[in-house]
Coordinates of C-alpha atoms and ligand atoms in Angstrom, one line a residue:
Chain A
M125 CA -28.6 -26.5 57.4
T126 CA -28.4 -22.8 58.6
R127 CA -29.2 -19.5 56.9
R128 CA -25.6 -19.1 56.1
H129 CA -25.1 -21.9 54.1
W130 CA -28.7 -21.3 52.1
L131 CA -27.0 -18.3 51.0
D132 CA -23.5 -19.8 49.9
W133 CA -25.5 -21.6 47.9
I134 CA -27.2 -19.9 46.3
L135 CA -24.3 -17.3 45.5
Q136 CA -22.5 -20.3 44.2
G137 CA -25.8 -21.3 41.9
V138 CA -25.8 -17.8 40.5
T139 CA -21.9 -17.8 39.6
G140 CA -22.2 -20.9 38.6
L141 CA -25.4 -20.0 35.9
Y142 CA -23.4 -16.5 34.9
A143 CA -20.1 -18.7 34.2
L144 CA -22.0 -21.3 32.4
V145 CA -23.8 -18.5 30.3
L146 CA -19.7 -17.4 29.3
A147 CA -18.8 -20.7 28.7
F148 CA -21.6 -21.6 26.2
P149 CA -21.2 -19.2 23.2
L150 CA -17.4 -19.8 23.4
L151 CA -17.6 -23.2 23.1
K152 CA -20.2 -22.8 20.1
F153 CA -17.7 -20.1 18.8
L154 CA -14.9 -22.0 18.6
Q155 CA -16.5 -25.1 17.1
S156 CA -18.1 -22.8 14.1
G157 CA -16.3 -23.8 10.8
E158 CA -16.1 -23.0 7.8
G159 CA -18.5 -25.2 7.1
E160 CA -18.1 -26.0 3.5
A161 CA -20.1 -29.1 3.5
E162 CA -17.5 -32.0 1.8
E163 CA -18.2 -31.2 -2.2
K164 CA -20.9 -32.9 -3.9
V165 CA -19.4 -35.1 -6.7
T166 CA -21.1 -38.1 -8.0
Q167 CA -19.5 -38.8 -11.1
I168 CA -15.9 -38.1 -12.5
K169 CA -13.8 -39.6 -15.1
I170 CA -10.8 -41.0 -16.2
E171 CA -9.0 -41.2 -19.2
K172 CA -7.7 -44.5 -19.8
N173 CA -4.4 -43.7 -21.1
V174 CA -4.0 -42.8 -17.1
I175 CA -3.1 -46.6 -16.4
P176 CA -1.9 -47.9 -19.8
D177 CA -0.7 -51.2 -18.3
P178 CA -1.4 -54.0 -16.0
G179 CA -0.1 -53.1 -13.0
T180 CA -0.3 -49.8 -12.7
S181 CA -2.7 -47.1 -10.6
K182 CA -3.2 -43.8 -10.0
I183 CA -4.8 -41.4 -6.9
F184 CA -7.6 -39.0 -8.5
K185 CA -9.5 -36.3 -6.4
F186 CA -13.2 -38.0 -5.4
G187 CA -15.2 -35.0 -4.8
S188 CA -12.5 -33.7 -1.4
K189 CA -11.2 -37.5 -0.7
P190 CA -8.8 -39.3 -2.7
G191 CA -9.4 -42.7 -4.8
I192 CA -7.3 -45.0 -6.2
I193 CA -8.1 -46.7 -9.6
I194 CA -5.4 -50.0 -10.4
R195 CA -5.6 -52.0 -13.1
R196 CA -4.1 -55.3 -11.9
P197 CA -1.7 -57.3 -13.7
D198 CA -5.0 -60.0 -14.7
G199 CA -5.8 -56.5 -16.8
S200 CA -8.7 -55.8 -14.4
V201 CA -9.8 -52.5 -13.2
H202 CA -10.7 -51.2 -9.8
A203 CA -11.9 -47.9 -8.0
L204 CA -11.9 -47.8 -4.6
S205 CA -11.4 -45.4 -1.3
A206 CA -8.1 -44.6 -0.6
T207 CA -8.3 -43.1 3.1
C208 CA -7.0 -45.7 4.8
M209 CA -9.6 -47.0 7.3
H210 CA -7.0 -46.8 10.1
L211 CA -6.7 -43.7 10.4
G212 CA -6.7 -42.0 7.1
C213 CA -3.4 -42.5 5.8
T214 CA -3.7 -42.1 2.0
V215 CA -3.0 -45.7 1.0
D216 CA -1.4 -46.7 -2.8
Y217 CA -0.9 -49.8 -4.8
D218 CA 2.1 -52.1 -4.8
K219 CA 2.2 -53.5 -7.6
S220 CA 5.0 -56.3 -6.7
E221 CA 2.3 -57.8 -4.3
D222 CA -0.6 -56.8 -6.0
K223 CA -2.2 -55.6 -2.9
I224 CA -3.4 -52.0 -1.5
T225 CA -1.2 -50.9 0.7
C226 CA -0.9 -47.8 3.4
A227 CA 2.9 -47.2 4.5
C228 CA 1.7 -45.6 8.1
H229 CA 1.2 -48.2 9.8
G230 CA 1.6 -51.4 7.5
G231 CA -2.2 -52.0 6.5
R232 CA -2.7 -54.3 3.6
Y233 CA -6.2 -54.4 1.1
D234 CA -7.3 -56.3 -1.8
A235 CA -6.3 -54.8 -4.3
S236 CA -9.8 -55.9 -6.3
T237 CA -12.4 -55.7 -3.0
G238 CA -10.7 -53.5 -0.8
A239 CA -11.1 -56.2 1.9
N240 CA -9.5 -56.2 4.8
I241 CA -6.1 -59.4 4.6
S242 CA -3.6 -57.6 7.3
G243 CA -2.2 -54.7 10.1
P244 CA -4.3 -52.3 12.2
P245 CA -7.2 -51.3 10.0
P246 CA -10.5 -52.6 11.0
A247 CA -12.6 -52.3 8.0
P248 CA -12.4 -52.7 4.3
L249 CA -11.8 -50.1 1.8
P250 CA -14.8 -49.4 -0.1
L251 CA -15.0 -49.9 -3.5
L252 CA -16.2 -47.2 -5.8
K253 CA -18.3 -47.7 -9.1
L254 CA -16.6 -48.2 -11.9
E255 CA -18.3 -48.2 -15.8
E256 CA -15.8 -48.7 -18.4
K257 CA -17.3 -47.1 -21.9
D258 CA -15.0 -46.2 -25.0
D259 CA -13.9 -42.6 -24.4
G260 CA -12.9 -43.6 -20.4
F261 CA -13.8 -45.0 -17.2
Y262 CA -16.6 -43.4 -15.2
I263 CA -16.3 -43.7 -11.4
S264 CA -18.7 -42.7 -8.9
K265 CA -20.3 -44.1 -5.3
A266 CA -21.4 -47.5 -5.4
Chain B
M57 CA -8.9 -34.7 55.6
S58 CA -10.4 -33.6 53.6
V59 CA -9.3 -33.8 49.4
K60 CA -8.8 -29.1 50.7
E61 CA -6.8 -29.5 53.3
K62 CA -4.5 -32.1 52.1
F63 CA -4.3 -29.8 48.9
Q64 CA -3.2 -26.9 51.4
K65 CA -0.6 -29.0 52.9
F66 CA 0.7 -30.0 49.7
L67 CA 1.5 -26.6 48.7
E68 CA 2.5 -25.3 52.0
E69 CA 5.4 -28.3 52.5
R70 CA 6.5 -26.8 48.8
L71 CA 6.0 -22.9 49.4
P72 CA 5.9 -20.2 51.7
V73 CA 2.2 -20.3 51.9
Q74 CA 2.2 -18.2 55.2
A75 CA 4.5 -15.5 54.3
F76 CA 2.3 -14.9 51.3
K77 CA -1.0 -15.3 53.1
D78 CA 0.9 -12.4 55.8
L79 CA 1.4 -10.2 53.1
S80 CA -1.9 -10.3 51.7
S81 CA -3.5 -9.8 55.1
H82 CA -0.8 -6.8 55.9
K83 CA -1.6 -5.0 52.7
M84 CA -3.8 -1.8 53.1
V85 CA -5.4 0.1 51.1
P86 CA -6.7 4.0 52.1
E87 CA -10.2 4.8 52.0
H88 CA -11.6 7.7 52.0
K89 CA -14.3 10.4 50.2
Q90 CA -12.0 10.2 46.6
A91 CA -11.4 6.4 47.0
F92 CA -13.3 6.0 44.1
W93 CA -10.9 6.7 41.5
Y94 CA -8.8 4.0 42.6
Y95 CA -10.9 1.8 40.8
F96 CA -10.0 3.2 37.3
G97 CA -6.9 1.3 37.2
G98 CA -8.5 -1.6 38.4
I99 CA -11.0 -1.6 35.8
T100 CA -8.9 -0.5 32.7
L101 CA -6.9 -4.3 34.3
F102 CA -9.9 -5.7 33.9
F103 CA -10.7 -4.8 30.4
F104 CA -7.3 -5.9 29.3
I105 CA -7.9 -9.2 30.4
I106 CA -11.2 -9.0 28.5
L107 CA -8.8 -8.3 25.9
V108 CA -6.1 -10.9 25.9
F109 CA -8.8 -13.6 26.3
T110 CA -11.2 -12.8 23.7
G111 CA -8.6 -11.6 21.5
M112 CA -7.0 -15.5 21.5
V113 CA -10.9 -16.5 20.9
L114 CA -11.0 -14.3 17.9
L115 CA -7.5 -15.8 16.6
F116 CA -8.9 -18.8 16.2
Q117 CA -11.7 -17.6 13.6
Y118 CA -9.6 -14.6 11.5
Q119 CA -7.3 -15.2 8.8
P120 CA -5.0 -12.2 8.3
G121 CA -4.2 -11.2 4.3
L122 CA -5.4 -9.1 2.1
E123 CA -8.2 -12.0 0.3
S124 CA -9.1 -12.9 3.5
S125 CA -8.9 -10.2 6.4
H126 CA -12.1 -8.4 5.7
A127 CA -13.7 -11.9 4.4
S128 CA -12.8 -13.5 7.7
V129 CA -13.6 -10.7 10.0
L130 CA -17.5 -10.6 7.6
R131 CA -17.6 -14.5 8.2
I132 CA -17.1 -14.3 11.4
V133 CA -20.5 -11.7 12.2
T134 CA -22.7 -13.6 9.9
K135 CA -21.6 -16.9 9.7
V136 CA -19.7 -18.5 12.9
D137 CA -21.7 -18.8 16.5
F138 CA -21.6 -15.8 18.8
G139 CA -19.0 -14.3 16.3
W140 CA -20.5 -11.1 16.2
L141 CA -21.0 -11.0 20.2
I142 CA -17.1 -11.9 20.0
R143 CA -16.3 -9.2 18.1
S144 CA -18.2 -6.9 19.7
I145 CA -17.0 -7.7 22.8
H146 CA -13.1 -7.1 22.3
S147 CA -14.2 -3.8 20.4
W148 CA -16.2 -2.6 22.5
G149 CA -13.6 -3.4 25.1
A150 CA -10.6 -1.7 23.5
N151 CA -12.6 1.6 23.6
L152 CA -13.9 0.7 27.2
M153 CA -10.3 -0.4 28.1
L154 CA -8.8 3.7 26.5
A155 CA -11.0 4.9 28.2
A156 CA -10.8 4.0 31.8
A157 CA -7.0 4.3 30.8
F158 CA -7.8 8.4 30.6
I159 CA -9.6 8.7 33.7
H160 CA -7.0 6.5 35.6
M161 CA -4.7 8.8 34.3
F162 CA -6.1 12.2 35.0
S163 CA -7.4 11.0 38.3
V164 CA -3.6 10.2 39.8
Y165 CA -2.6 13.7 37.8
F166 CA -4.8 15.4 40.1
M167 CA -4.3 13.7 43.1
K168 CA -0.6 14.1 42.2
A169 CA 0.6 10.5 42.6
Y170 CA 3.4 11.2 39.9
Q171 CA 5.0 12.9 42.8
K172 CA 8.5 10.8 44.4
P173 CA 8.8 8.3 44.9
R174 CA 5.9 7.3 42.1
E175 CA 7.3 8.6 39.4
L176 CA 7.9 4.9 37.7
T177 CA 4.8 4.3 38.3
W178 CA 3.4 7.9 36.3
L179 CA 6.4 6.8 33.5
T180 CA 5.1 3.2 33.4
G181 CA 1.7 4.1 33.0
L182 CA 1.7 6.8 30.3
G183 CA 3.6 3.7 28.4
L184 CA 0.6 1.7 28.8
L185 CA -1.4 4.1 27.5
G186 CA 0.6 5.1 24.4
L187 CA 0.4 1.2 23.4
G188 CA -3.3 0.4 24.5
M189 CA -3.7 3.1 21.8
G190 CA -1.0 1.1 19.3
L191 CA -3.1 -1.9 20.4
G192 CA -6.4 0.3 19.2
F193 CA -4.8 1.4 16.0
T194 CA -3.4 -1.7 14.7
G195 CA -6.8 -3.4 15.5
Y196 CA -8.6 -1.3 13.6
S197 CA -6.3 -2.0 10.7
L198 CA -7.0 -5.9 10.6
V199 CA -11.5 -5.5 9.8
W200 CA -9.6 -4.3 6.2
D201 CA -13.3 -2.1 5.7
D202 CA -12.5 1.2 3.9
M203 CA -12.3 3.1 6.8
A204 CA -10.1 0.8 8.4
F205 CA -7.6 1.1 5.8
F206 CA -8.2 5.5 5.2
A207 CA -7.5 5.2 8.7
T208 CA -4.9 3.4 8.7
K209 CA -3.2 5.1 5.9
I210 CA -3.6 8.6 7.3
G211 CA -2.1 6.9 11.0
I212 CA 1.0 5.7 9.1
D213 CA 1.7 9.1 6.2
M214 CA 1.9 11.2 9.6
M215 CA 4.1 9.2 10.2
E216 CA 6.5 10.2 7.3
G217 CA 5.5 14.2 8.6
I218 CA 8.1 13.1 11.8
P219 CA 12.3 13.3 10.7
G220 CA 13.1 9.6 10.4
G221 CA 9.4 8.9 10.1
E222 CA 9.6 7.9 6.8
Y223 CA 12.0 4.8 7.5
I224 CA 10.0 3.4 10.2
A225 CA 6.4 4.4 7.7
D226 CA 8.1 2.2 5.1
I227 CA 8.6 -0.8 7.7
I228 CA 5.2 -1.0 8.6
R229 CA 3.8 -0.7 5.6
G230 CA 6.1 -3.3 4.4
G231 CA 6.9 -1.1 1.2
P232 CA 6.0 2.5 0.3
E233 CA 2.5 0.8 -0.5
M234 CA -0.3 -0.4 1.4
G235 CA -1.2 -4.2 1.1
G236 CA -1.3 -7.9 2.1
L237 CA 2.5 -6.9 3.9
T238 CA 0.8 -4.6 6.0
I239 CA -1.9 -6.3 7.1
Q240 CA 0.7 -8.4 8.3
R241 CA 2.5 -6.8 10.1
M242 CA -0.4 -5.0 12.1
F243 CA -1.1 -8.1 13.1
A244 CA 2.3 -8.8 14.4
L245 CA 2.6 -5.8 16.5
H246 CA -1.6 -6.1 17.1
V247 CA -1.2 -9.9 18.3
V248 CA 2.3 -10.6 19.6
I249 CA 4.4 -7.9 19.6
L250 CA 2.4 -5.2 21.4
P251 CA 0.6 -7.1 23.3
W252 CA 4.1 -9.0 25.3
I253 CA 5.3 -4.9 25.6
F254 CA 2.3 -3.8 27.5
I255 CA 2.5 -7.5 29.9
G256 CA 6.0 -6.4 30.8
L257 CA 4.9 -3.0 32.0
L258 CA 2.0 -4.0 33.2
G259 CA 3.8 -5.6 35.4
A260 CA 6.1 -3.5 36.7
H261 CA 3.6 -1.0 36.9
L262 CA 1.5 -3.0 39.9
F263 CA 5.1 -3.9 40.6
F264 CA 5.7 -0.4 42.0
L265 CA 2.2 -0.2 42.9
Q266 CA 2.8 -3.0 45.2
I267 CA 5.9 -1.1 47.2
H268 CA 4.3 2.5 47.3
G269 CA 0.9 1.7 47.7
N270 CA -2.2 3.9 47.3
K271 CA -1.5 7.6 47.4
I272 CA -3.7 10.1 49.4
P273 CA -4.1 13.1 48.6
E274 CA -2.2 16.0 50.4
G275 CA -5.2 17.9 52.0
I276 CA -7.1 14.3 52.7
E277 CA -3.5 12.9 54.2
K278 CA -2.9 16.6 56.6
S279 CA -6.7 16.6 58.0
G280 CA -6.6 12.6 58.8
E281 CA -10.2 12.0 57.4
Y282 CA -9.0 8.4 56.3
R283 CA -8.7 5.1 57.1
K284 CA -7.3 2.2 56.3
V285 CA -8.8 -1.2 55.6
P286 CA -7.1 -4.5 54.3
F287 CA -6.7 -5.3 51.0
F288 CA -8.1 -8.4 51.1
P289 CA -10.8 -9.3 51.9
N290 CA -12.0 -5.9 52.0
F291 CA -10.7 -4.3 48.8
I292 CA -10.6 -7.1 46.2
F293 CA -14.1 -8.1 47.1
S294 CA -15.6 -4.3 45.8
D295 CA -12.7 -4.4 43.5
L296 CA -14.2 -8.1 41.9
Y297 CA -17.7 -6.0 42.5
V298 CA -16.4 -3.3 40.3
W299 CA -15.3 -6.1 37.9
L300 CA -19.2 -7.6 37.5
I301 CA -20.7 -4.3 37.1
C302 CA -18.0 -3.1 34.0
L303 CA -18.8 -6.9 32.2
N304 CA -22.5 -6.2 32.6
L305 CA -21.7 -3.1 31.2
L306 CA -20.2 -4.3 28.2
A307 CA -22.4 -7.1 28.3
V308 CA -25.0 -5.0 27.3
L309 CA -23.6 -2.4 24.8
A310 CA -22.0 -5.4 23.0
A311 CA -25.1 -7.4 22.6
M312 CA -27.5 -3.6 22.0
Y313 CA -25.0 -2.2 19.6
P314 CA -23.1 -4.9 18.1
W315 CA -19.5 -3.4 16.1
H316 CA -19.7 -2.1 12.7
I317 CA -18.0 -3.3 9.6
G318 CA -17.9 -1.5 6.4
A319 CA -17.4 -2.1 2.9
E320 CA -14.2 -4.3 1.8
A321 CA -11.0 -1.4 1.9
D322 CA -10.7 -0.7 -1.6
P323 CA -7.3 1.7 -2.3
L324 CA -8.6 2.9 -6.0
A325 CA -11.9 3.9 -4.7
P326 CA -12.2 8.2 -2.9
S327 CA -11.9 8.1 0.7
P328 CA -15.0 7.2 2.3
K329 CA -17.2 10.6 2.9
G330 CA -16.7 11.8 7.0
I331 CA -13.8 9.8 7.2
K332 CA -12.9 9.7 11.0
P333 CA -9.9 8.2 13.0
E334 CA -11.2 6.7 16.4
W335 CA -12.6 8.5 19.2
Y336 CA -8.5 8.6 21.3
F337 CA -7.2 9.8 18.0
M338 CA -9.8 12.7 17.4
A339 CA -7.9 15.5 19.6
M340 CA -4.7 14.8 17.9
F341 CA -6.5 14.4 14.1
Q342 CA -8.5 18.1 14.6
L343 CA -5.7 19.5 16.0
L344 CA -3.4 18.3 12.9
K345 CA -6.5 19.6 10.9
L346 CA -6.4 23.4 11.5
M347 CA -2.6 23.1 10.9
P348 CA -2.1 25.5 7.9
A349 CA 0.3 24.1 4.6
H350 CA 3.3 26.3 6.0
V351 CA 3.8 27.1 9.3
A352 CA 7.0 29.3 10.8
G353 CA 9.4 27.6 7.8
M354 CA 8.4 23.8 8.1
S355 CA 5.2 21.7 6.7
G356 CA 2.2 22.4 9.1
E357 CA 2.0 19.3 10.0
L358 CA 5.7 18.5 11.5
F359 CA 4.7 21.0 13.2
G360 CA 1.9 20.1 14.6
N361 CA 3.3 16.6 15.8
M362 CA 6.4 18.3 17.4
L363 CA 3.8 20.8 19.0
F364 CA 2.3 17.7 19.8
G365 CA 5.2 15.8 21.0
A366 CA 6.3 18.7 23.3
A367 CA 3.1 18.7 25.0
A368 CA 3.3 14.7 26.2
M369 CA 6.4 15.4 26.7
F370 CA 5.8 18.5 29.1
W371 CA 2.6 16.1 30.3
A372 CA 5.1 13.3 31.1
A373 CA 7.9 15.6 32.6
V374 CA 5.7 17.0 35.7
P375 CA 7.1 15.0 38.6
V376 CA 9.9 17.4 37.5
W377 CA 8.8 20.3 37.6
N378 CA 6.4 20.3 39.9
P379 CA 7.7 17.4 42.3
A380 CA 6.8 16.5 46.1
G381 CA 6.6 19.4 48.3
T382 CA 5.6 22.1 46.1
V383 CA 3.2 24.3 47.8
G384 CA 1.9 27.7 46.7
R385 CA 1.2 29.2 42.9
R386 CA 3.4 26.6 41.8
A387 CA 1.3 23.7 43.3
K388 CA -2.2 25.1 41.5
L389 CA 0.0 25.6 38.1
A390 CA 0.1 21.9 37.8
T391 CA -3.9 21.9 38.7
Y392 CA -4.3 24.2 36.4
V393 CA -1.9 22.8 33.7
G394 CA -4.4 19.5 34.0
L395 CA -7.9 21.1 33.4
L396 CA -6.0 22.7 30.4
G397 CA -4.9 19.4 29.2
L398 CA -8.3 18.3 30.2
M399 CA -10.5 20.6 28.4
F400 CA -8.3 20.5 25.3
I401 CA -9.2 17.0 24.7
I402 CA -12.3 17.3 25.6
G403 CA -13.2 20.1 23.5
F404 CA -10.6 19.4 20.1
T405 CA -12.4 15.4 20.2
I406 CA -15.8 17.4 20.5
W407 CA -14.8 19.7 17.7
G408 CA -13.7 17.2 15.9
Y409 CA -16.7 15.5 15.5
T410 CA -19.3 18.3 14.3
A411 CA -16.9 19.2 12.3
H412 CA -17.0 15.6 11.0
P413 CA -20.7 14.3 11.4
V414 CA -20.7 10.7 11.0
Ligands
HEM705 C1 -5.1 -3.6 25.0 C2 -5.6 -5.0 24.2 C3 -6.1 -4.3 23.1 C4 -7.5 -3.3 22.2 C5 -7.4 -1.9 22.8 C6 -7.0 -4.0 21.2 C7 -7.9 -3.3 20.0 C8 -8.3 -4.2 18.9 C9 -9.7 -3.4 17.7 C10 -10.2 -1.8 17.5 C11 -9.5 -4.4 16.6 C12 -10.7 -3.9 15.6 C13 -12.3 -4.4 16.1 C14 -13.0 -4.4 15.3 O1 -13.2 -3.1 14.2 O2 -13.4 -5.9 14.9 C15 -8.8 -5.3 17.2 C16 -9.2 -6.4 16.8 C17 -8.7 -7.6 16.7 N1 -7.6 -7.9 18.0 FE1 -7.5 -7.0 19.6 N2 -6.8 -5.2 20.9 C18 -6.3 -5.5 22.4 C19 -5.6 -6.6 22.2 C20 -5.7 -7.9 21.8 C21 -5.4 -9.1 21.6 C22 -4.7 -9.3 23.0 C23 -4.9 -9.9 20.9 C24 -4.7 -12.0 20.9 C25 -4.1 -12.0 21.4 C26 -6.1 -9.3 20.1 C27 -6.3 -10.1 19.1 C28 -7.5 -9.5 17.6 C29 -7.5 -9.7 16.6 C30 -7.6 -11.5 16.0 C31 -8.7 -9.0 15.8 C32 -9.6 -8.8 14.3 C33 -10.8 -9.0 14.7 C34 -12.0 -8.5 14.4 O3 -11.2 -7.1 13.8 O4 -13.2 -8.5 14.5 N3 -6.5 -7.8 19.9 N4 -8.5 -5.2 18.4
FES706 S1 -3.3 -45.4 8.4 FE1 -3.2 -47.0 7.2 S2 -2.4 -48.4 8.8 FE2 -2.4 -46.9 10.0

């Protein structure tokens, strides 16, 4: 290798390093978000009259994400995460089918267990822990 | 065929590559003992590029608004990774760009590069300086700290001193008082409107330059003590070398002297002590401070503005009152006017600072 070649290599190396030194702070800057960690909610309470009859449901805010509470036709009450496991849409309870459905790509889940039944969702909806007391439903992370 | 050769062939089959090559190999730049001053236009351009770049980056974090402007700049300098550095580079870059633009203007003035056929280059250049100062003014206000608030208020109120200026002031402020709309409009001006006008004018400025080439000062031209070097690669490389020096200077200044941020603006608090504009408005600020309440039957402010406006117009019109071919006393006069202008700006700026200790 000639001397000239070596010099070229060194020059290119230095230029490359310089570019990296410029790029690093830039990428870190762009990556910085507001940094508010997910609100740490441990338990919320939902009044009983929110789902008075069999076949009713309600979406509620659990931390920064939606949850869903359902009173099925047989009277049993369940609480689940309402974020679809496919691409993050918010699911809904379909009374006529007695299933949890997602409007985005037609995913369907079991209304009690959250098991994914059909459509693209790859995993079941996580259950939330539900305690029924005299003054309401107490919901917390399972 | 290597990838590079293939790519070249691809381009050659589609674009007049050879014509571009001929054009750039024929472009010559004069080299002589005053050629150093030719760098300042390029330096101004370099800082502008840095500003556009860092400005776009800041847009990913800055949030304009009465509630959010100051808070977001505060977040940028305290929480965002390297936020203080990017902001500091943008602010220092703005100041260095304007300093380079002033030096550039005075150097072309003394080289008499405004004379025929370069009048349009001169005028577009003045427009660029004006826009650059406008960008500085609007950008400064975006921080919405106490200093920025009152500096912006003063600047806008000053427009009201000019006949018809109340309308413009009202438009910029978004009503009779400074508020959220003022920030929104300053923001629109700063990041979209002024930069686009700036880029358009810059294109014209560079196009004219490309047509005429660099002016060789008369004395040097007559004496023949100059030679021409190819723009590419000779001049481009020394230009890039100077740019690299500027980048390093900027990095050192920005890192060692991070840009300041004051307390959030409070319209009900008294104006901060020692309030002063950015240095590039200082001479004008000091001149206006000297004006008595009334001069010649009009408000001192109006008089001061008129004085300044007349001087600026006279300055812009130098190709008219000192055309090419002027010799003797008249030609000297232009140089004296230039020195006077330079001394006025430097003198009044220093005066402004000493009369207003920080
Ligand atoms: C000649 C061009 C420019 C000049 C002279 C200039 C000047 C300024 C100044 C003096 C500030 C206040 C800095 C501070 O104290 O924090 C500022 C802020 C800002 N500028 Fe520019 N600027 C220019 C171009 C741009 C462009 C092209 C953009 C975006 C497209 C931009 C985006 C911003 C933003 C978002 C802020 C607020 C953030 C902050 O204050 O730190 N600027 N500019
Ligand atoms: S996001 Fe729910 S099915 Fe695609």
